[in-house]
PDB file of C-alpha atoms and ligand atoms in Angstrom:
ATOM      1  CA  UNK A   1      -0.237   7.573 -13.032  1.00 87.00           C
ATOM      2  CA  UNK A   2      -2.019  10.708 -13.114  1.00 88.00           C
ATOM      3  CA  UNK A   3       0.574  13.251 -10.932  1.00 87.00           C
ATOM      4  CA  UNK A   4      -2.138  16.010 -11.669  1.00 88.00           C
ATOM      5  CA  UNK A   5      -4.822  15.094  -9.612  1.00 92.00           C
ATOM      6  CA  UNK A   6      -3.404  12.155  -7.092  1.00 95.00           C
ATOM      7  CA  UNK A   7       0.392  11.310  -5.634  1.00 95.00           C
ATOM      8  CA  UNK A   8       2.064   9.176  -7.042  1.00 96.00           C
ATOM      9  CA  UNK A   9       3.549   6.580  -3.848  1.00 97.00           C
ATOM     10  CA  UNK A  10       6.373   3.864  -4.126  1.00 97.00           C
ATOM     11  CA  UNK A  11       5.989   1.870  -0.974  1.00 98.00           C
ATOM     12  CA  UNK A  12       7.762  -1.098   0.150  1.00 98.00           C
ATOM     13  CA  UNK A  13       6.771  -3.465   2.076  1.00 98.00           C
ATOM     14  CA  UNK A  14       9.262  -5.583   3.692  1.00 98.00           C
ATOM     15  CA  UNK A  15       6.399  -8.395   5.714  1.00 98.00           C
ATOM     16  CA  UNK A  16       8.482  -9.702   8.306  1.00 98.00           C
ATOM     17  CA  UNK A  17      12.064  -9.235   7.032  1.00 98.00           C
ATOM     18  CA  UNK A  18      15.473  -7.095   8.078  1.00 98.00           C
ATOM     19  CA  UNK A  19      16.180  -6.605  11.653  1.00 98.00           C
ATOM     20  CA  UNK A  20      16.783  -2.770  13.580  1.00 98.00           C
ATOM     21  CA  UNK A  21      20.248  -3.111  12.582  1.00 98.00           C
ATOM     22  CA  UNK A  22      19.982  -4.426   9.141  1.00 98.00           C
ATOM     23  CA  UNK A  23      17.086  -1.122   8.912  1.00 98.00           C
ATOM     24  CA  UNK A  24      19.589   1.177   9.413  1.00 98.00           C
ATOM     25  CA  UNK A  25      21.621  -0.580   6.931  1.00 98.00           C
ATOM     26  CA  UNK A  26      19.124  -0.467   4.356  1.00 98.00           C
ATOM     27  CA  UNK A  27      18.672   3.386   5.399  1.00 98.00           C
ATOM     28  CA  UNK A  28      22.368   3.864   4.792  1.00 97.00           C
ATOM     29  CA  UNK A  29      22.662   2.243   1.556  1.00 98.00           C
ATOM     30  CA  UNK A  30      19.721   3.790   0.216  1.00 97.00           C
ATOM     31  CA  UNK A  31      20.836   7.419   1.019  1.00 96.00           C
ATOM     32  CA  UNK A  32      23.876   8.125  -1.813  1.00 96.00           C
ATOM     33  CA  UNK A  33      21.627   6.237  -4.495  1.00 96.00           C
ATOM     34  CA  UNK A  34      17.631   8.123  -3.792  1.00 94.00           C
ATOM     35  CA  UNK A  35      16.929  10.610  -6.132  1.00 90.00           C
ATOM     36  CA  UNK A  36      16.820  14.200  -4.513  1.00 82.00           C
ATOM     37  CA  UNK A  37      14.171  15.030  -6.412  1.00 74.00           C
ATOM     38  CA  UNK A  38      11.353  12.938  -6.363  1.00 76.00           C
ATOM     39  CA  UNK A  39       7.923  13.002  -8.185  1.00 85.00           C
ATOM     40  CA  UNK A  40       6.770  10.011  -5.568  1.00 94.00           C
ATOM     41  CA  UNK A  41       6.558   9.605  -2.123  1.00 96.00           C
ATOM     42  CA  UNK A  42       8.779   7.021  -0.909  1.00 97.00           C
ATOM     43  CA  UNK A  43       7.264   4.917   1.932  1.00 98.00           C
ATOM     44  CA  UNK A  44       9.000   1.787   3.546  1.00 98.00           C
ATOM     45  CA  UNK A  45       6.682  -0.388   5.858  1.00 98.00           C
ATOM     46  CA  UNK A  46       8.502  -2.535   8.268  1.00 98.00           C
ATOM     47  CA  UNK A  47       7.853  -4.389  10.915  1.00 98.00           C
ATOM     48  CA  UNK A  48       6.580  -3.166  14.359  1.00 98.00           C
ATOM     49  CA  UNK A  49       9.789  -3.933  16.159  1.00 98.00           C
ATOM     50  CA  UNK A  50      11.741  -1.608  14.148  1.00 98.00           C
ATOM     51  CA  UNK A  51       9.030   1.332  13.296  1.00 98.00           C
ATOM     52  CA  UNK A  52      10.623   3.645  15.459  1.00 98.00           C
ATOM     53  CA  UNK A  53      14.757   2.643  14.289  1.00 98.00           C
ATOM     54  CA  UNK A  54      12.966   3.292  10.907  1.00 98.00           C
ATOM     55  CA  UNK A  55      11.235   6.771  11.292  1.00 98.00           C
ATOM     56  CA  UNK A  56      14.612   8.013  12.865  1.00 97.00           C
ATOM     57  CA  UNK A  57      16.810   6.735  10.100  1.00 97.00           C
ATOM     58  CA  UNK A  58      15.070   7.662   6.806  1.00 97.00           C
ATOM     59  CA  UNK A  59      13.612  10.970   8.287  1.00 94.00           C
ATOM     60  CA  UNK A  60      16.080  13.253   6.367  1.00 91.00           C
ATOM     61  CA  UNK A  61      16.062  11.249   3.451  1.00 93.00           C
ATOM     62  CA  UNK A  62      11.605  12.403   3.155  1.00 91.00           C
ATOM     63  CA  UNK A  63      11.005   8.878   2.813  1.00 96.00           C
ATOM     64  CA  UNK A  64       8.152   8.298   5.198  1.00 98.00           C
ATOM     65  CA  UNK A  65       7.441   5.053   7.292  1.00 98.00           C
ATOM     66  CA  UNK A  66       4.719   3.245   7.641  1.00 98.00           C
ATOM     67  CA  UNK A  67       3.466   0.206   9.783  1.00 98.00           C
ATOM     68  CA  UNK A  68       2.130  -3.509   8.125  1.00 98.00           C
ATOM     69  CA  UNK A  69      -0.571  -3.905  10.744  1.00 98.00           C
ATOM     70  CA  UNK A  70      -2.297  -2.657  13.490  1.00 98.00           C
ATOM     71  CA  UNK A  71      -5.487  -3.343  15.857  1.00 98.00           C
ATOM     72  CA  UNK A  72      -8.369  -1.363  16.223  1.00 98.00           C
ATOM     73  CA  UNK A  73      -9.254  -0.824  19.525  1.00 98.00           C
ATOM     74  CA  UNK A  74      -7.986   2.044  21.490  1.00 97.00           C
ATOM     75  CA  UNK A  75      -6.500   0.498  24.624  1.00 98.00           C
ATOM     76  CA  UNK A  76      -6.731  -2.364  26.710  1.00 98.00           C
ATOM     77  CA  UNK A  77      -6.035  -6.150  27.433  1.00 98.00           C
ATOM     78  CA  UNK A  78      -4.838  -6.977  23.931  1.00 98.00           C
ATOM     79  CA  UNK A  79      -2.102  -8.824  24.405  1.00 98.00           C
ATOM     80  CA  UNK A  80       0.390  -8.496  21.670  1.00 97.00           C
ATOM     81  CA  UNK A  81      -1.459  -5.774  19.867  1.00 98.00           C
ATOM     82  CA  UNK A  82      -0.669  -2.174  18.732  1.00 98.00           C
ATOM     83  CA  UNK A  83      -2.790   0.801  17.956  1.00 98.00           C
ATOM     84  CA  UNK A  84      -3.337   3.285  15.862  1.00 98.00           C
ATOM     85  CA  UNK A  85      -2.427   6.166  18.237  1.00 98.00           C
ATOM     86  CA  UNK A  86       0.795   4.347  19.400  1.00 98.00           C
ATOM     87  CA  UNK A  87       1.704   4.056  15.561  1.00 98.00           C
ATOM     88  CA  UNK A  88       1.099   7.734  15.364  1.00 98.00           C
ATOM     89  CA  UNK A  89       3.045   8.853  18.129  1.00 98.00           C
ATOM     90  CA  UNK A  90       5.996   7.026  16.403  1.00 98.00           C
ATOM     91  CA  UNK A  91       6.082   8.887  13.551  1.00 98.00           C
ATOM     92  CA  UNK A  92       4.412   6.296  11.578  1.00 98.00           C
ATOM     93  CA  UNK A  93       2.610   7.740   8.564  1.00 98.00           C
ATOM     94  CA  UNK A  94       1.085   5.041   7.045  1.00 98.00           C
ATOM     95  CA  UNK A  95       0.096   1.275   8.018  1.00 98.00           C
ATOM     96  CA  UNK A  96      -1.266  -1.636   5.550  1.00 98.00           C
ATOM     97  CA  UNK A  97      -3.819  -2.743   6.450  1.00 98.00           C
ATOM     98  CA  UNK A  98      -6.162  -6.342   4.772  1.00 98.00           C
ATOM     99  CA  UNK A  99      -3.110  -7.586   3.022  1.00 98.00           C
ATOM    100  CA  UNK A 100      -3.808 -11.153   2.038  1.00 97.00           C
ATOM    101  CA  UNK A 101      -1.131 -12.541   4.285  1.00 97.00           C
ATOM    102  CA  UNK A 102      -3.215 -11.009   6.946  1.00 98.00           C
ATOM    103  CA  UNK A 103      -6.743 -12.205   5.277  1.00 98.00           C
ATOM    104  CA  UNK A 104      -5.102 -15.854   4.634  1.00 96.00           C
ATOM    105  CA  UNK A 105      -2.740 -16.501   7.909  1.00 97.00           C
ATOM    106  CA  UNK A 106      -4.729 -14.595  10.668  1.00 97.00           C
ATOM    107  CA  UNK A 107      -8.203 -14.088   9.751  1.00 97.00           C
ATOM    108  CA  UNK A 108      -8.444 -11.060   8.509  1.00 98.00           C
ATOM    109  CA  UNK A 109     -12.195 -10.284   7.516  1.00 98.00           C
ATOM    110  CA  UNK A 110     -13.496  -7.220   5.828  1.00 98.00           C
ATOM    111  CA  UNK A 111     -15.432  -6.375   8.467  1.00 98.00           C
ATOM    112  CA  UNK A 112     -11.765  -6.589  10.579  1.00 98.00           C
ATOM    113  CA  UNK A 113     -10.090  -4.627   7.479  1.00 98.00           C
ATOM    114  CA  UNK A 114     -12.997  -1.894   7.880  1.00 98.00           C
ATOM    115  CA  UNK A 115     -12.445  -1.368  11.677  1.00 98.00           C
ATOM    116  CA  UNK A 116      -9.102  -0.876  11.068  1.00 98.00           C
ATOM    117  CA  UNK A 117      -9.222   1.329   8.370  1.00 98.00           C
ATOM    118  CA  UNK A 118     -11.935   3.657  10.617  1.00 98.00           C
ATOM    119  CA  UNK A 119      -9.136   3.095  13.601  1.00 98.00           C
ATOM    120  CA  UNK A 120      -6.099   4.418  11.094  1.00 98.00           C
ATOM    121  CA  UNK A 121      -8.732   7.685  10.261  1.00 98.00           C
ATOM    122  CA  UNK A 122      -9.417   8.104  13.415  1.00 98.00           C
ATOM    123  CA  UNK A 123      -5.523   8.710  14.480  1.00 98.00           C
ATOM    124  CA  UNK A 124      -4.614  10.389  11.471  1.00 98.00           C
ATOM    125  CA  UNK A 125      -2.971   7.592   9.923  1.00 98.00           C
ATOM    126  CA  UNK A 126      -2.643   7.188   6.090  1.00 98.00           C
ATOM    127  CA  UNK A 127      -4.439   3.422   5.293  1.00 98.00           C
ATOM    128  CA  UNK A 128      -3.306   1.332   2.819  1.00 98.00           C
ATOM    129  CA  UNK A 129      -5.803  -1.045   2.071  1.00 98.00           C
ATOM    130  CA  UNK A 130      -4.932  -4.389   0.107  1.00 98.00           C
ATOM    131  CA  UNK A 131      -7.737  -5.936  -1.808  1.00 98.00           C
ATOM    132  CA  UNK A 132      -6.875  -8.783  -4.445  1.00 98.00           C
ATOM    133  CA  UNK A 133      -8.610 -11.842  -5.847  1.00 97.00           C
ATOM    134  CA  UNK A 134      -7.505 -15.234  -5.541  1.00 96.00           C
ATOM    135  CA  UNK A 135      -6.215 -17.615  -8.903  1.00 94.00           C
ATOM    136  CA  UNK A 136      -9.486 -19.334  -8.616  1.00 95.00           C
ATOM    137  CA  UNK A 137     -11.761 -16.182  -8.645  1.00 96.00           C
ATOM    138  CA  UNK A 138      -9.667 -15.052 -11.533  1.00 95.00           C
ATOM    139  CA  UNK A 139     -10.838 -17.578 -13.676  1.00 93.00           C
ATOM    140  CA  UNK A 140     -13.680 -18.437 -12.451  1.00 96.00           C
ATOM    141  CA  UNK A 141     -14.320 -14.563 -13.710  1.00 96.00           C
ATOM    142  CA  UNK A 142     -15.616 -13.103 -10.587  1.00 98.00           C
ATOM    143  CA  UNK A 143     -12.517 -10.486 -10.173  1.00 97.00           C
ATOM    144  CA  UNK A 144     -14.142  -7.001 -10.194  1.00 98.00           C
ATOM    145  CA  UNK A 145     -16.831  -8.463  -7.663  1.00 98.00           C
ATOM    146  CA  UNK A 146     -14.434  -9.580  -5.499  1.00 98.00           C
ATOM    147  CA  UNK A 147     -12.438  -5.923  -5.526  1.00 98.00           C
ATOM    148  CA  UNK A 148     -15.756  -4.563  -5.805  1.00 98.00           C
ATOM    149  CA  UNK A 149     -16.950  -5.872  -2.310  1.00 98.00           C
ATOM    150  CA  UNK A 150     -13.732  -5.529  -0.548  1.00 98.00           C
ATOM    151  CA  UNK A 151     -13.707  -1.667  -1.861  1.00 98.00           C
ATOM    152  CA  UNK A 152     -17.050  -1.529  -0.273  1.00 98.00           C
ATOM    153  CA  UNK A 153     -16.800  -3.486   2.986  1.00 98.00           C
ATOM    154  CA  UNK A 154     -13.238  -1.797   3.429  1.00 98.00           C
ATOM    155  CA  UNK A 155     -14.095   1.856   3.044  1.00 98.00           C
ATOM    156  CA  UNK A 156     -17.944   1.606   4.528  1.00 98.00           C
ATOM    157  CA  UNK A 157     -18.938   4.404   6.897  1.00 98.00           C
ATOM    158  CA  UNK A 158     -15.426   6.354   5.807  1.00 98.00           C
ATOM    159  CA  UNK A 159     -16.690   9.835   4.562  1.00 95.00           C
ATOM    160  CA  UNK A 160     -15.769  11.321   1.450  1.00 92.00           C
ATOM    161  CA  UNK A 161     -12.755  13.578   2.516  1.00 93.00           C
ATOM    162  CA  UNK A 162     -11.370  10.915   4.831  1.00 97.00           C
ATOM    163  CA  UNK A 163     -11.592   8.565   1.800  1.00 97.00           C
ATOM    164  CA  UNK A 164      -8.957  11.354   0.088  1.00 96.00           C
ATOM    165  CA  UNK A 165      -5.946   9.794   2.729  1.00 97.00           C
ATOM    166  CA  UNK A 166      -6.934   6.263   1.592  1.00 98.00           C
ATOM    167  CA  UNK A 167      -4.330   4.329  -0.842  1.00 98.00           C
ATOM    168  CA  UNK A 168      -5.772   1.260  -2.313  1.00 98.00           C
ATOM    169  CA  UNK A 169      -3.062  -1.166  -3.493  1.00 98.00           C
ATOM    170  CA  UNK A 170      -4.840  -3.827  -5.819  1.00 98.00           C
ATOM    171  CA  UNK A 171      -2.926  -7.303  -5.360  1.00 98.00           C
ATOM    172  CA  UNK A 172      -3.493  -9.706  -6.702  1.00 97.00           C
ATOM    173  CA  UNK A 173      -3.140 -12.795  -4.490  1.00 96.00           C
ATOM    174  CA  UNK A 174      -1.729 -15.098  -7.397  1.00 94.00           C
ATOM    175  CA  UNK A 175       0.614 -12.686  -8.023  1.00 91.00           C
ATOM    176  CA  UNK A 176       2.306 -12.069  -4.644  1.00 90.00           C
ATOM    177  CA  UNK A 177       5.720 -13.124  -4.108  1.00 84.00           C
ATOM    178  CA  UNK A 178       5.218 -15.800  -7.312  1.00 87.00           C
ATOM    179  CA  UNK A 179       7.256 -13.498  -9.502  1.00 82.00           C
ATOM    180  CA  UNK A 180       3.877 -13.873 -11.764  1.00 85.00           C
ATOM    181  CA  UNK A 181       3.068 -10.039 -12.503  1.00 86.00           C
ATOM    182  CA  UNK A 182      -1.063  -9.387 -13.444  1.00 87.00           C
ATOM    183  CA  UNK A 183      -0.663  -7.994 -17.237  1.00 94.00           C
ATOM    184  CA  UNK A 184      -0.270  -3.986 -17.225  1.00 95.00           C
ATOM    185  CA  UNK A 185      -4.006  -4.577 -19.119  1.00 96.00           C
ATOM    186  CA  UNK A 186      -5.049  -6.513 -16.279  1.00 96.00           C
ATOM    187  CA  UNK A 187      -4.384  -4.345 -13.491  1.00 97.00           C
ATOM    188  CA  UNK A 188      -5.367  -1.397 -15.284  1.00 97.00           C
ATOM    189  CA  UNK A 189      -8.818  -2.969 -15.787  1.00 97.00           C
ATOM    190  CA  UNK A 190      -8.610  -3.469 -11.974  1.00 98.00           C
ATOM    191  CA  UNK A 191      -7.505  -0.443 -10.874  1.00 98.00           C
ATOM    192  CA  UNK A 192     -10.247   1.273 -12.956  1.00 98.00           C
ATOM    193  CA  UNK A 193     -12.668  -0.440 -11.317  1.00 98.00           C
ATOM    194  CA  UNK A 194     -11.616   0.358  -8.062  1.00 98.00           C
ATOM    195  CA  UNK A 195     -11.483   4.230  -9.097  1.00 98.00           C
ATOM    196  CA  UNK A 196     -15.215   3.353 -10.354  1.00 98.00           C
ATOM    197  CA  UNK A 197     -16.217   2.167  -7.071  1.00 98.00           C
ATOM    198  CA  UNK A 198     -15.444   5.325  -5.390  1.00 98.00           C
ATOM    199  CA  UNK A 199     -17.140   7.755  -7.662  1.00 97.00           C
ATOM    200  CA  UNK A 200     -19.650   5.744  -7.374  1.00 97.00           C
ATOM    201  CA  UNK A 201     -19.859   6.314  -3.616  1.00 95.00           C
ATOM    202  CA  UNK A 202     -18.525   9.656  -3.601  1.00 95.00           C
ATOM    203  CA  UNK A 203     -18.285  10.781  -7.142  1.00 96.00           C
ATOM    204  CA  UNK A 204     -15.716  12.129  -9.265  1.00 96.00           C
ATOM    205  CA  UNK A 205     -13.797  14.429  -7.700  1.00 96.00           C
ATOM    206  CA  UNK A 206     -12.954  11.909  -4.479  1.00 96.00           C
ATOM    207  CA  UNK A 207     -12.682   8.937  -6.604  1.00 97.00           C
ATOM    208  CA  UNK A 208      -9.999  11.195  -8.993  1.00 97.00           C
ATOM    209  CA  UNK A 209      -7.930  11.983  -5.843  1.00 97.00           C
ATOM    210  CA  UNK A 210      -7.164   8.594  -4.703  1.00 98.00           C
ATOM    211  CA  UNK A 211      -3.677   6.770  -5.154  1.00 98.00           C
ATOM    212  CA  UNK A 212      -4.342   3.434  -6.351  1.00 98.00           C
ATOM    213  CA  UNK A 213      -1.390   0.960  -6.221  1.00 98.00           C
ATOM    214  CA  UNK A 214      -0.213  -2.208  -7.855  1.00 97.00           C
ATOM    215  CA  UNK A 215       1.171  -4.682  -6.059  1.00 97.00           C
ATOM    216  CA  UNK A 216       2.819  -8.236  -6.615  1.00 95.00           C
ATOM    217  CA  UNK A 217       5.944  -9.412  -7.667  1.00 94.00           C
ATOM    218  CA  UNK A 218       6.229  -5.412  -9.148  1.00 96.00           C
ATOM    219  CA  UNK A 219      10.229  -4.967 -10.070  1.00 96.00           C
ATOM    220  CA  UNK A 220      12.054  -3.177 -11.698  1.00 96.00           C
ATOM    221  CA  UNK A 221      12.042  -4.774 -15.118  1.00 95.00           C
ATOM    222  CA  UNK A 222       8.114  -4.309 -15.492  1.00 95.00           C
ATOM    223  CA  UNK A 223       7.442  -1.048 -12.941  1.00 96.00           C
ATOM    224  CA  UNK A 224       7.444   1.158 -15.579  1.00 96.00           C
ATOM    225  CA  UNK A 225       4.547   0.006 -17.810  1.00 96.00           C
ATOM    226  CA  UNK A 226       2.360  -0.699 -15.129  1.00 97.00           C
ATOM    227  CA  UNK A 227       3.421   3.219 -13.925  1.00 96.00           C
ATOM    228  CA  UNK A 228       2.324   4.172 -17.754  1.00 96.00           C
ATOM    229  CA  UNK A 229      -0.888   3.267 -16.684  1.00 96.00           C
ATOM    230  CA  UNK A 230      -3.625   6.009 -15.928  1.00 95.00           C
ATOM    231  CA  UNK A 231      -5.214   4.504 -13.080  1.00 97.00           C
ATOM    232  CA  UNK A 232      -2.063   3.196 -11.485  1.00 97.00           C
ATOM    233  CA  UNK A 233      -0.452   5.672  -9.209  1.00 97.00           C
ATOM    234  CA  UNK A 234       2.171   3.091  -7.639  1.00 97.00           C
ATOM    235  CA  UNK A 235       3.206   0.005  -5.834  1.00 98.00           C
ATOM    236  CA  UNK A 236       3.267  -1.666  -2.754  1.00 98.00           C
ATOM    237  CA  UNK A 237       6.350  -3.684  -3.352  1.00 98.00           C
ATOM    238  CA  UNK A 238       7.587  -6.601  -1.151  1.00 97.00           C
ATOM    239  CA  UNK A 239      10.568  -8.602  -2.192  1.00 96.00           C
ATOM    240  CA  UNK A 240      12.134  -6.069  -4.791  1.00 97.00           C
ATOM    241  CA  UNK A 241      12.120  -3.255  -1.979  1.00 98.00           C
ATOM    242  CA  UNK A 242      14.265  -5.339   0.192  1.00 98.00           C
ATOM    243  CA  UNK A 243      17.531  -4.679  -1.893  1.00 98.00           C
ATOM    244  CA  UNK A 244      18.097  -0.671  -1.840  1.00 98.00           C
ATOM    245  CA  UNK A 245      19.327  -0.704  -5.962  1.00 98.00           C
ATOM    246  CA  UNK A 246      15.961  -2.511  -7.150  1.00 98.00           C
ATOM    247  CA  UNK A 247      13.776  -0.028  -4.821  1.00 98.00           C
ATOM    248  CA  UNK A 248      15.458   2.725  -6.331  1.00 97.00           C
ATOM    249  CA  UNK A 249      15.208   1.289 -10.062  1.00 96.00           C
ATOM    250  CA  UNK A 250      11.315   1.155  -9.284  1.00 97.00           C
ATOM    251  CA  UNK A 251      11.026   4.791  -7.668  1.00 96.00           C
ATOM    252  CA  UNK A 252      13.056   6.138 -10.616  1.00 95.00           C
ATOM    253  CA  UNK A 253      10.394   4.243 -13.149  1.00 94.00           C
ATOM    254  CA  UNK A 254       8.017   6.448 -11.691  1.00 93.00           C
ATOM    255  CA  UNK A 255      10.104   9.812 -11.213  1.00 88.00           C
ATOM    256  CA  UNK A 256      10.333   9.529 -15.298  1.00 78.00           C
ATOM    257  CA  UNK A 257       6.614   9.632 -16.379  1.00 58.00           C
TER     258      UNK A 257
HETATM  259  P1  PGA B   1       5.858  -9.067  -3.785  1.00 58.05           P
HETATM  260  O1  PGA B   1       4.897  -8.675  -2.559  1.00 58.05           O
HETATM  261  O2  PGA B   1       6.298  -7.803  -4.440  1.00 58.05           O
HETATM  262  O3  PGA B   1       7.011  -9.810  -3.143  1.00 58.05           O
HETATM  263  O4  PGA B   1       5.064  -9.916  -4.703  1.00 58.05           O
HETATM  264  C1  PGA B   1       3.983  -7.639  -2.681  1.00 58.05           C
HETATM  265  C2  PGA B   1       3.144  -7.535  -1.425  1.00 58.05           C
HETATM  266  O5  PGA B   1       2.811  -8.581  -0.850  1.00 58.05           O
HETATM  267  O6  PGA B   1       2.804  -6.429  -0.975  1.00 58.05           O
END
């Protein structure tokens, strides 16, 4: 973390889990045990169904919502789909967008991920955009291309101060619900290179502003050293911010660096 030049964001992501009621649960349990003062923003993405249940019961608790998907066209026969405006008018601050359930399960190119991510901009969404590398690229040892070109493809065409509401959360796939965490070494090297793919596009002072995140199986038991490290300002959690007590062990891990 670097809480001098970037925020610092604890997001959960709860894929397609917990219905309206058991959000407003979650919303109530939370509330007595969330620090008041917080030196992260707190961000729960849920699922479409229950965006707008969500942004009504964590608004006074300034944890923000976000969405796990959307589609990037405007309007129009789409059956099933839902965009970025409709998000917005919600409430919805943030959506996820290229996470490798997506990529794996529906499709989801980087030429997709990038028309999303100009879609989000567009609305005045916040994007986060999941890149990660597969077990096999991993040791084949072809990681930092892989991030490398889905940095690219992802954020091509985005200018330099729209790039500034970007989060990249680096997943690796491998590590994603396995309860098989990357090394704090590892995703720092990751996460590095991702910073040095921005300044590379849009030097320093961009790439320095960006919130990177970790993400997969984070908890609460290893949160805090990959917080420690410089280029990691957070995590996209999934099955740790399902229970209210582990999110909270997790956003306090980052409240203490
Ligand atoms: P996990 O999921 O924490 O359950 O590994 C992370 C994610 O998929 O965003």
């Amino acid at each position: 973390m670097n809480t001098r030049y970037r925020k610092t964001i604890i997001a959960g992501n709860w894929k397609m889990n917990k219905t309206a009621t058991e959000t407003k649960k979650f919303a109530e349990e939370l509330k007595p045990i969330l620090p008041k003062a917080k030196r992260c923003e707190v961000v729960v993405c849920v699922p479409a169904c229950n965006l707008s249940t969500a942004v009504r019961a964590f608004r006074d608790m300034r944890v923000s919502v976000g969405a796990e998907n959307l589609y990037f066209e405007k309007s129009g026969a789409y059956t099933g789909e839902v965009s970025a405006e409709m998000l917005k008018d919600l409430g919805v601050k943030y959506v996820i967008i290229g996470h490798s359930e997506r990529r794996q399960l529906f499709g989801e190119t980087d030429i997709i991920v990038n028309k999303k991510v100009h879609a989000a901009l567009e609305a005045g969404l916040n994007p986060i955009i999941c890149v990660g590398e597969s077990l096999e690229e991993r040791e084949m040892g072809i990681t930092l291309d892989r991030i490398t070109l889905q940095v690219k493809a992802a954020l091509a065409g985005v200018s330099g101060d729209k790039i500034r509401k970007c989060v990249i959360a680096y997943e690796p796939i491998w590590a994603i619900g396995t309860g098989r965490t990357a090394t704090a070494e590892q995703a720092a090297e990751v996460c590095n290179e991702i910073r040095a793919v921005i300044r590379n596009m849009h030097g320093a002072r961009t790439a320095r502003s960006v919130t990177i995140q970790y993400g997969g199986s984070m908890n609460p038991s290893n949160a805090e050293e990959l917080l420690a490290q410089q280029d990691i300002d957070g995590g996209l959690i999934g099955g740790a911010a399902l229970d209210p007590a582990k999110f909270v062990s997790i956003i306090s891990a980052a409240n203490q660096e």
